[in-house]
Amino acid sequence: MNATLSGLRGRGYLRLIVSLVGAWLVAKTSPVLSGQPSTGALTGSVCEAATGKFLEGADVSVSGTSLRASTTREGIFTLRDVPAGARNLVVAYPGLETKTIPVDVGPAQPPLAVRLASEVIQLETVRVRGTKEGMAQAVALQRASVQFKLVAAADQFGEISEGNVGEYLKFLPGISIDYNVNDARGISLRGLSTSFTIVAVDGTPMAGGSSTDDTRRFEFEQIAMNNVETTELYKTVTPDIPASSTGGYVNFVTKSAFDSEAASRFTYNITFSAPSTNLALTPQGGVWGHHREYTIRPSAEFNYARRIGEKLGLNFNYRLSEKYDDSPRTEITWVTTATAPTVMTTPRLQQYNIRLEEKLTHREAFATKIDYRFTPQSRLMVSGQWNWYDLPFTQRGPSFVLGTASTASGDSYTSGTGRAVNNGVLMREKFGTTWHFNGRFTHEWDTGRFSVTPYWSRADSKYRDTQKGFISGTAALTSSAYTGFTLSNVRSQRLPDIAIVSGTNPVALDYLRSLGNYTLSNTATGTNFQSRPWTAIDYKRGIAGDYAQQVDGLPMAVTVQTGYALDRINRSIGRPDLRGVIPATTGGALSLLGDPLFAKDVAYGFGRYEVLDPYQVWSTFSNRLTAINADLFRKFDEKNDAAFVRLDLKPNPEVLVVTGVRWEKRSIAATGSNRTSTRSALATVNLKYDEWYPSAQVKYTPRRELVLRAGVSRTVGHPDYIDLLPTVTIESSPGAGDGSIGVPDPHLKPYFTRNYDVSADYYLPHSGVISASVFRKDVQNFIVSRAMTAAQITAIAQDYGYSPALFNSGTVATNGGSSRLQGCEIAYAQQFPFLPSPFNGLNLQVNGTYLDVSASDIDTEYSQLRAVSPKTYNVVLGYKYRRWSFTSTTNWVDDALYGGFVNTNFFVGTANPTNPALDTRLALYKGDKVTTDMKLEYGFSEHFSAYLLVRNVFNSPRKEYMRGYLPEYRSVMLPYRYFEFGEPHLTIGFKGRF
């Protein structure tokens, strides 16, 4: 009986399926058979008339209907189910005239080729691309995006000195830049650590050496801004984006030969740049320690794109970028008391450094991309790039050590017992290579798409010294021909007044300028003869695939996308510290070790100063480098497997819902040790966790000029590498007790974030948009650094094989409480072609970000705030008049907690877990800074234009200060460092296209 029923049900299902298929075939074929088609399809491409560049994000619609589409990367659009008969196709793109094209919709409508001209024809006489075109492209792509995404075109902000990508991205809302001196290293998106900003090329993650630090942070200084057409910043995530995009996701979209209808294109850009403070036409000495170099440095970029027939496209890009920096600075070390009630109220000046840092940044990159179309539906892309980064840098200058029992009178400080003046030189060379290869195969059909994307990326970061012929660190002390010194006006002047005495008799400052008055000597573990050949190697590789299919027969348009991703990461880090005993050298013998090419003002009028030559010191004492002080080793292996399902639902033409879920499984294996100690424990960590990450985004377009978006998602923040393994710092000689040790909590967990976003974009005529967004991020298990008690330090030190006497402080990386980030972003962009001449060439971009952080405890609050500027503002003004083009960019950032990535280096002093009132920690802050760059360009023809770029026109310095860690001591503010960067920095350039 059951078998009979089962057979009947089976035959019933079969008849039902056959009936449905037959009905579908009848519905599809009956209009054709009757010769009266009711609908048709419109396809075609959209390009800019003046340049032939295909336009992505152009709005294509059919008048009198709700049918609308956006063009793809190659300007292609497709509109299906268009009512048959005479129709008007409307094509619009910011900054270009809207075109209405009459079409006769039928079963065999040929593809349309739409060419859009500029709104202001007279500006096209000589095409000088700049902020106007870049802004129009960014506005178009932002509008077409499903989720809240910012798009920055390569020329949106004008020329960027040196090509550092961070300098290019800082003008976008929601971004904070983490600087090392004046180099943009990492970026923070919406207040989250720079370590958790994913950087990708064509959707594939890029490897980074991270300056050999134990961090996931991707450093932009190691790559050139090369072969980039647009930069996408995803502020909200969909299931097809990695769940670790907690702060956001940065994707560089590379150039393609199919970006334009032209068979070939060639562009070039050649520049010469120099700091205004050291502008000379002859080679200068003292920059790299043993030879003379030009401070005027060349840079060049060449791009060639070639289409061979309709199937093959080739794109080649080469960039050379060089920049010399001359950066004077002062550095102040304070000591706070550790006794109540005077804790933090009577700080003592411990050391004052005067430094001149000189460096030469060299970047070189080559990139290529091959596009091949097997058929119009099947395409293959293969892309590769090579980046070379080289940075020799030298720091020189005196250090005034006031010793113990120093005294203060107002803003004057007098040395005490153990006072000394050091003549120090630090020289290192940092360099590295980054390789990145990725490909994509895509096959499309009328209702679906399939793609697979493999990638391989490798980056290394190295510091070298003796291998390059010099010693990394060396310093000499002054002899005892004086009894003390006083530094006055320390807080009120860039450089304090310096008075030296021998008893009651003054000693001329020239005494400190002569190298012969110093003595070079040290102990076996001192830092006066030190080499640090550090190396980090990072590998990223993986493959991803996805399949998308439109589902027919439903009451709404539905697309189902599913995919997978397999990612592997391997990072190894070695940080040896080699030292040696050298004989005491003074007087004339020490003068022979001086740098003959360096005899100039160190900083801010201190005057001529003789310094050691690291090449001479190494050449003389190379056989003395015999002691291995430390040899820290780190190795991290990660696996991430992911799968996702995404649904795109369109209940009506105005509403799009994107929802779904992503699953990720992460495993992290980490090992590390100090290989110089036979008792040092080999630390091992193994973390494994898999989670589901749902998300939902809604895009609502009630009117053509208004786009509303809302989103909610769950994301993950993986522990940074520094949080996974112990870190040991032994500051000086054994027994000094001034070292520190940091360890991970054995039960450490990742932190999870719930993200809420709402945004509104109102699109104005003539490439205009007003945007506003509010967001909130609720973070659980945020990883924090907490101080250990003396008993805990002793137990941990013994466990790892060290003498507890080496350490006076210790921290543990553990999960803190919860935190909440909430903020808003506003932006306005507008071109003004509707104004009367000559004002119709104006364009303006303004944006600002405000961020507020609250946390359940102070440690979580500080960890959350690290490397984040709570407020930023940007203004970009562009103007074109006939052959002239002018661009001004201004960036302002608020005070920010110092962005160090070792858990203990964003504060100084010590915590007292048993008596918090005696917490003497001082948090390090970077002060607010405003920077204005200006560029003036003249176009002789479309093939040649010349420009002058001035960076930091008003020579804005960077100031850093220290503030009390605890809320009751935050009114205590002490100057820490003051930087200038040899600016204004001048660049003369020549560029064009053929």
PDB file of C-alpha atoms in Angstrom, residues 5-195:
ATOM      1  CA  LEU A   5       1.111   5.574  -2.721  1.00  0.00           C
ATOM      2  CA  SER A   6       4.785   6.391  -3.097  1.00  0.00           C
ATOM      3  CA  GLY A   7       4.680   5.486  -6.791  1.00  0.00           C
ATOM      4  CA  LEU A   8       1.558   7.583  -7.332  1.00  0.00           C
ATOM      5  CA  ARG A   9       3.174  10.544  -5.586  1.00  0.00           C
ATOM      6  CA  GLY A  10       6.294  10.121  -7.727  1.00  0.00           C
ATOM      7  CA  ARG A  11       4.270  10.046 -10.953  1.00  0.00           C
ATOM      8  CA  GLY A  12       2.268  13.025  -9.705  1.00  0.00           C
ATOM      9  CA  TYR A  13       5.400  15.066  -9.056  1.00  0.00           C
ATOM     10  CA  LEU A  14       6.725  14.085 -12.488  1.00  0.00           C
ATOM     11  CA  ARG A  15       3.485  15.167 -14.214  1.00  0.00           C
ATOM     12  CA  LEU A  16       3.557  18.441 -12.260  1.00  0.00           C
ATOM     13  CA  ILE A  17       7.152  19.184 -13.284  1.00  0.00           C
ATOM     14  CA  VAL A  18       6.402  18.363 -16.955  1.00  0.00           C
ATOM     15  CA  SER A  19       3.334  20.612 -16.855  1.00  0.00           C
ATOM     16  CA  LEU A  20       5.285  23.529 -15.338  1.00  0.00           C
ATOM     17  CA  VAL A  21       8.097  23.198 -17.864  1.00  0.00           C
ATOM     18  CA  GLY A  22       5.595  23.007 -20.701  1.00  0.00           C
ATOM     19  CA  ALA A  23       3.751  26.098 -19.450  1.00  0.00           C
ATOM     20  CA  TRP A  24       7.036  27.972 -19.169  1.00  0.00           C
ATOM     21  CA  LEU A  25       8.013  26.999 -22.733  1.00  0.00           C
ATOM     22  CA  VAL A  26       4.614  28.062 -24.051  1.00  0.00           C
ATOM     23  CA  ALA A  27       4.889  31.403 -22.247  1.00  0.00           C
ATOM     24  CA  LYS A  28       8.366  31.985 -23.623  1.00  0.00           C
ATOM     25  CA  THR A  29       7.666  30.908 -27.194  1.00  0.00           C
ATOM     26  CA  SER A  30       4.085  31.950 -27.856  1.00  0.00           C
ATOM     27  CA  PRO A  31       4.857  35.654 -28.487  1.00  0.00           C
ATOM     28  CA  VAL A  32       7.558  34.665 -30.935  1.00  0.00           C
ATOM     29  CA  LEU A  33       5.355  32.121 -32.677  1.00  0.00           C
ATOM     30  CA  SER A  34       2.578  34.666 -32.990  1.00  0.00           C
ATOM     31  CA  GLY A  35       5.023  37.220 -34.405  1.00  0.00           C
ATOM     32  CA  GLN A  36       4.048  39.777 -31.786  1.00  0.00           C
ATOM     33  CA  PRO A  37       6.826  40.092 -29.159  1.00  0.00           C
ATOM     34  CA  SER A  38       5.717  42.024 -26.090  1.00  0.00           C
ATOM     35  CA  THR A  39       9.196  42.761 -24.704  1.00  0.00           C
ATOM     36  CA  GLY A  40      12.798  43.000 -25.824  1.00  0.00           C
ATOM     37  CA  ALA A  41      16.273  43.708 -24.467  1.00  0.00           C
ATOM     38  CA  LEU A  42      18.547  46.731 -24.750  1.00  0.00           C
ATOM     39  CA  THR A  43      22.293  46.284 -24.515  1.00  0.00           C
ATOM     40  CA  GLY A  44      25.249  48.515 -25.254  1.00  0.00           C
ATOM     41  CA  SER A  45      28.189  50.448 -23.881  1.00  0.00           C
ATOM     42  CA  VAL A  46      28.791  53.989 -22.568  1.00  0.00           C
ATOM     43  CA  CYS A  47      32.025  55.942 -22.933  1.00  0.00           C
ATOM     44  CA  GLU A  48      33.296  59.494 -22.603  1.00  0.00           C
ATOM     45  CA  ALA A  49      33.365  61.153 -26.020  1.00  0.00           C
ATOM     46  CA  ALA A  50      36.581  63.136 -25.502  1.00  0.00           C
ATOM     47  CA  THR A  51      38.785  60.286 -24.268  1.00  0.00           C
ATOM     48  CA  GLY A  52      37.023  57.054 -25.228  1.00  0.00           C
ATOM     49  CA  LYS A  53      37.177  55.910 -21.590  1.00  0.00           C
ATOM     50  CA  PHE A  54      34.409  53.488 -20.727  1.00  0.00           C
ATOM     51  CA  LEU A  55      32.234  54.773 -17.897  1.00  0.00           C
ATOM     52  CA  GLU A  56      31.423  52.529 -14.962  1.00  0.00           C
ATOM     53  CA  GLY A  57      28.416  53.508 -12.894  1.00  0.00           C
ATOM     54  CA  ALA A  58      26.561  55.422 -15.614  1.00  0.00           C
ATOM     55  CA  ASP A  59      22.804  55.448 -14.985  1.00  0.00           C
ATOM     56  CA  VAL A  60      20.774  53.923 -17.849  1.00  0.00           C
ATOM     57  CA  SER A  61      16.971  53.997 -17.791  1.00  0.00           C
ATOM     58  CA  VAL A  62      13.939  53.717 -20.088  1.00  0.00           C
ATOM     59  CA  SER A  63      11.563  56.679 -19.961  1.00  0.00           C
ATOM     60  CA  GLY A  64       8.073  55.880 -18.750  1.00  0.00           C
ATOM     61  CA  THR A  65       9.157  52.658 -17.041  1.00  0.00           C
ATOM     62  CA  SER A  66      10.857  51.637 -13.814  1.00  0.00           C
ATOM     63  CA  LEU A  67      13.646  49.867 -15.706  1.00  0.00           C
ATOM     64  CA  ARG A  68      17.090  51.061 -14.678  1.00  0.00           C
ATOM     65  CA  ALA A  69      20.643  49.690 -14.726  1.00  0.00           C
ATOM     66  CA  SER A  70      24.217  50.791 -13.997  1.00  0.00           C
ATOM     67  CA  THR A  71      27.066  50.184 -16.409  1.00  0.00           C
ATOM     68  CA  THR A  72      29.830  47.721 -15.580  1.00  0.00           C
ATOM     69  CA  ARG A  73      33.586  48.272 -15.462  1.00  0.00           C
ATOM     70  CA  GLU A  74      33.700  48.189 -19.282  1.00  0.00           C
ATOM     71  CA  GLY A  75      30.724  50.528 -19.662  1.00  0.00           C
ATOM     72  CA  ILE A  76      28.304  47.722 -20.552  1.00  0.00           C
ATOM     73  CA  PHE A  77      24.601  47.790 -19.687  1.00  0.00           C
ATOM     74  CA  THR A  78      21.746  45.350 -20.199  1.00  0.00           C
ATOM     75  CA  LEU A  79      18.040  46.063 -19.746  1.00  0.00           C
ATOM     76  CA  ARG A  80      15.690  43.095 -20.103  1.00  0.00           C
ATOM     77  CA  ASP A  81      11.921  42.910 -20.438  1.00  0.00           C
ATOM     78  CA  VAL A  82      11.723  46.327 -22.056  1.00  0.00           C
ATOM     79  CA  PRO A  83       8.214  46.924 -23.508  1.00  0.00           C
ATOM     80  CA  ALA A  84       8.339  46.586 -27.276  1.00  0.00           C
ATOM     81  CA  GLY A  85       7.930  49.591 -29.541  1.00  0.00           C
ATOM     82  CA  ALA A  86       9.277  53.115 -29.631  1.00  0.00           C
ATOM     83  CA  ARG A  87      11.077  54.035 -26.423  1.00  0.00           C
ATOM     84  CA  ASN A  88      13.532  56.646 -25.116  1.00  0.00           C
ATOM     85  CA  LEU A  89      16.751  55.449 -23.513  1.00  0.00           C
ATOM     86  CA  VAL A  90      18.213  57.967 -21.017  1.00  0.00           C
ATOM     87  CA  VAL A  91      21.923  57.778 -20.138  1.00  0.00           C
ATOM     88  CA  ALA A  92      23.388  59.987 -17.366  1.00  0.00           C
ATOM     89  CA  TYR A  93      26.827  60.307 -15.789  1.00  0.00           C
ATOM     90  CA  PRO A  94      28.089  62.973 -13.340  1.00  0.00           C
ATOM     91  CA  GLY A  95      29.831  65.858 -15.068  1.00  0.00           C
ATOM     92  CA  LEU A  96      28.725  64.810 -18.557  1.00  0.00           C
ATOM     93  CA  GLU A  97      25.653  65.786 -20.497  1.00  0.00           C
ATOM     94  CA  THR A  98      22.645  63.513 -20.156  1.00  0.00           C
ATOM     95  CA  LYS A  99      21.712  61.931 -23.477  1.00  0.00           C
ATOM     96  CA  THR A 100      18.268  60.723 -24.566  1.00  0.00           C
ATOM     97  CA  ILE A 101      18.306  58.175 -27.389  1.00  0.00           C
ATOM     98  CA  PRO A 102      15.140  57.054 -29.245  1.00  0.00           C
ATOM     99  CA  VAL A 103      15.107  53.288 -29.800  1.00  0.00           C
ATOM    100  CA  ASP A 104      12.701  50.850 -31.386  1.00  0.00           C
ATOM    101  CA  VAL A 105      12.613  47.885 -29.007  1.00  0.00           C
ATOM    102  CA  GLY A 106      12.235  44.589 -30.780  1.00  0.00           C
ATOM    103  CA  PRO A 107      13.512  41.015 -30.718  1.00  0.00           C
ATOM    104  CA  ALA A 108      16.804  41.798 -32.461  1.00  0.00           C
ATOM    105  CA  GLN A 109      17.845  45.200 -31.143  1.00  0.00           C
ATOM    106  CA  PRO A 110      21.568  45.708 -31.992  1.00  0.00           C
ATOM    107  CA  PRO A 111      23.967  46.878 -29.211  1.00  0.00           C
ATOM    108  CA  LEU A 112      24.086  50.638 -28.697  1.00  0.00           C
ATOM    109  CA  ALA A 113      27.290  52.678 -28.441  1.00  0.00           C
ATOM    110  CA  VAL A 114      26.615  55.781 -26.331  1.00  0.00           C
ATOM    111  CA  ARG A 115      29.146  58.607 -26.161  1.00  0.00           C
ATOM    112  CA  LEU A 116      28.694  61.346 -23.567  1.00  0.00           C
ATOM    113  CA  ALA A 117      30.251  64.799 -23.954  1.00  0.00           C
ATOM    114  CA  SER A 118      31.253  67.273 -21.256  1.00  0.00           C
ATOM    115  CA  GLU A 119      28.748  69.721 -19.818  1.00  0.00           C
ATOM    116  CA  VAL A 120      31.219  72.561 -20.388  1.00  0.00           C
ATOM    117  CA  ILE A 121      32.557  72.200 -23.914  1.00  0.00           C
ATOM    118  CA  GLN A 122      35.238  74.902 -23.662  1.00  0.00           C
ATOM    119  CA  LEU A 123      37.041  72.934 -20.951  1.00  0.00           C
ATOM    120  CA  GLU A 124      37.685  70.162 -23.459  1.00  0.00           C
ATOM    121  CA  THR A 125      40.022  72.193 -25.687  1.00  0.00           C
ATOM    122  CA  VAL A 126      42.982  70.781 -23.806  1.00  0.00           C
ATOM    123  CA  ARG A 127      42.218  67.710 -21.734  1.00  0.00           C
ATOM    124  CA  VAL A 128      44.020  67.950 -18.410  1.00  0.00           C
ATOM    125  CA  ARG A 129      42.491  65.314 -16.191  1.00  0.00           C
ATOM    126  CA  GLY A 130      42.332  66.200 -12.535  1.00  0.00           C
ATOM    127  CA  THR A 131      40.034  66.473  -9.539  1.00  0.00           C
ATOM    128  CA  LYS A 132      37.038  67.263 -11.777  1.00  0.00           C
ATOM    129  CA  GLU A 133      37.089  63.959 -13.649  1.00  0.00           C
ATOM    130  CA  GLY A 134      38.135  61.937 -10.621  1.00  0.00           C
ATOM    131  CA  MET A 135      35.323  63.359  -8.513  1.00  0.00           C
ATOM    132  CA  ALA A 136      32.738  62.581 -11.217  1.00  0.00           C
ATOM    133  CA  GLN A 137      33.926  58.975 -11.388  1.00  0.00           C
ATOM    134  CA  ALA A 138      33.807  58.620  -7.603  1.00  0.00           C
ATOM    135  CA  VAL A 139      30.271  60.038  -7.410  1.00  0.00           C
ATOM    136  CA  ALA A 140      29.018  57.684 -10.129  1.00  0.00           C
ATOM    137  CA  LEU A 141      30.471  54.568  -8.500  1.00  0.00           C
ATOM    138  CA  GLN A 142      29.283  55.529  -5.036  1.00  0.00           C
ATOM    139  CA  ARG A 143      25.765  55.878  -6.335  1.00  0.00           C
ATOM    140  CA  ALA A 144      25.799  52.516  -8.088  1.00  0.00           C
ATOM    141  CA  SER A 145      27.117  50.635  -5.045  1.00  0.00           C
ATOM    142  CA  VAL A 146      24.867  48.212  -3.209  1.00  0.00           C
ATOM    143  CA  GLN A 147      26.297  48.862   0.266  1.00  0.00           C
ATOM    144  CA  PHE A 148      27.858  51.963   1.765  1.00  0.00           C
ATOM    145  CA  LYS A 149      31.080  52.193  -0.209  1.00  0.00           C
ATOM    146  CA  LEU A 150      33.398  55.069  -0.991  1.00  0.00           C
ATOM    147  CA  VAL A 151      35.269  55.088  -4.260  1.00  0.00           C
ATOM    148  CA  ALA A 152      38.347  57.237  -4.831  1.00  0.00           C
ATOM    149  CA  ALA A 153      39.505  57.656  -8.401  1.00  0.00           C
ATOM    150  CA  ALA A 154      43.245  57.772  -9.056  1.00  0.00           C
ATOM    151  CA  ASP A 155      43.116  61.487  -9.939  1.00  0.00           C
ATOM    152  CA  GLN A 156      40.412  62.587  -7.505  1.00  0.00           C
ATOM    153  CA  PHE A 157      42.742  64.553  -5.214  1.00  0.00           C
ATOM    154  CA  GLY A 158      45.356  65.679  -7.701  1.00  0.00           C
ATOM    155  CA  GLU A 159      49.006  64.649  -7.590  1.00  0.00           C
ATOM    156  CA  ILE A 160      50.246  62.956  -4.429  1.00  0.00           C
ATOM    157  CA  SER A 161      53.863  63.622  -3.561  1.00  0.00           C
ATOM    158  CA  GLU A 162      55.962  60.447  -3.381  1.00  0.00           C
ATOM    159  CA  GLY A 163      53.055  58.174  -4.295  1.00  0.00           C
ATOM    160  CA  ASN A 164      52.345  56.896  -0.767  1.00  0.00           C
ATOM    161  CA  VAL A 165      48.829  55.452  -0.890  1.00  0.00           C
ATOM    162  CA  GLY A 166      48.088  56.614   2.659  1.00  0.00           C
ATOM    163  CA  GLU A 167      48.526  60.237   1.557  1.00  0.00           C
ATOM    164  CA  TYR A 168      45.938  59.515  -1.113  1.00  0.00           C
ATOM    165  CA  LEU A 169      43.367  57.911   1.212  1.00  0.00           C
ATOM    166  CA  LYS A 170      43.515  60.389   4.093  1.00  0.00           C
ATOM    167  CA  PHE A 171      41.096  62.724   2.294  1.00  0.00           C
ATOM    168  CA  LEU A 172      38.216  60.261   2.598  1.00  0.00           C
ATOM    169  CA  PRO A 173      35.798  60.405   5.560  1.00  0.00           C
ATOM    170  CA  GLY A 174      36.195  57.829   8.297  1.00  0.00           C
ATOM    171  CA  ILE A 175      39.943  57.327   7.805  1.00  0.00           C
ATOM    172  CA  SER A 176      42.743  57.947  10.301  1.00  0.00           C
ATOM    173  CA  ILE A 177      46.372  57.659   9.199  1.00  0.00           C
ATOM    174  CA  ASP A 178      49.031  56.147  11.468  1.00  0.00           C
ATOM    175  CA  TYR A 179      52.246  58.059  10.750  1.00  0.00           C
ATOM    176  CA  ASN A 180      55.826  57.086  11.472  1.00  0.00           C
ATOM    177  CA  VAL A 181      57.501  60.520  11.520  1.00  0.00           C
ATOM    178  CA  ASN A 182      56.053  61.820   8.214  1.00  0.00           C
ATOM    179  CA  ASP A 183      55.465  58.468   6.500  1.00  0.00           C
ATOM    180  CA  ALA A 184      51.875  57.260   6.269  1.00  0.00           C
ATOM    181  CA  ARG A 185      52.129  53.628   7.377  1.00  0.00           C
ATOM    182  CA  GLY A 186      48.702  52.271   8.220  1.00  0.00           C
ATOM    183  CA  ILE A 187      45.077  53.358   8.068  1.00  0.00           C
ATOM    184  CA  SER A 188      42.277  52.978  10.556  1.00  0.00           C
ATOM    185  CA  LEU A 189      38.697  52.812   9.316  1.00  0.00           C
ATOM    186  CA  ARG A 190      35.985  54.100  11.608  1.00  0.00           C
ATOM    187  CA  GLY A 191      38.026  53.960  14.780  1.00  0.00           C
ATOM    188  CA  LEU A 192      39.327  50.392  14.693  1.00  0.00           C
ATOM    189  CA  SER A 193      42.955  49.329  14.826  1.00  0.00           C
ATOM    190  CA  THR A 194      45.029  49.611  11.666  1.00  0.00           C
ATOM    191  CA  SER A 195      45.930  45.954  12.181  1.00  0.00           C
TER     192      SER A 195
END
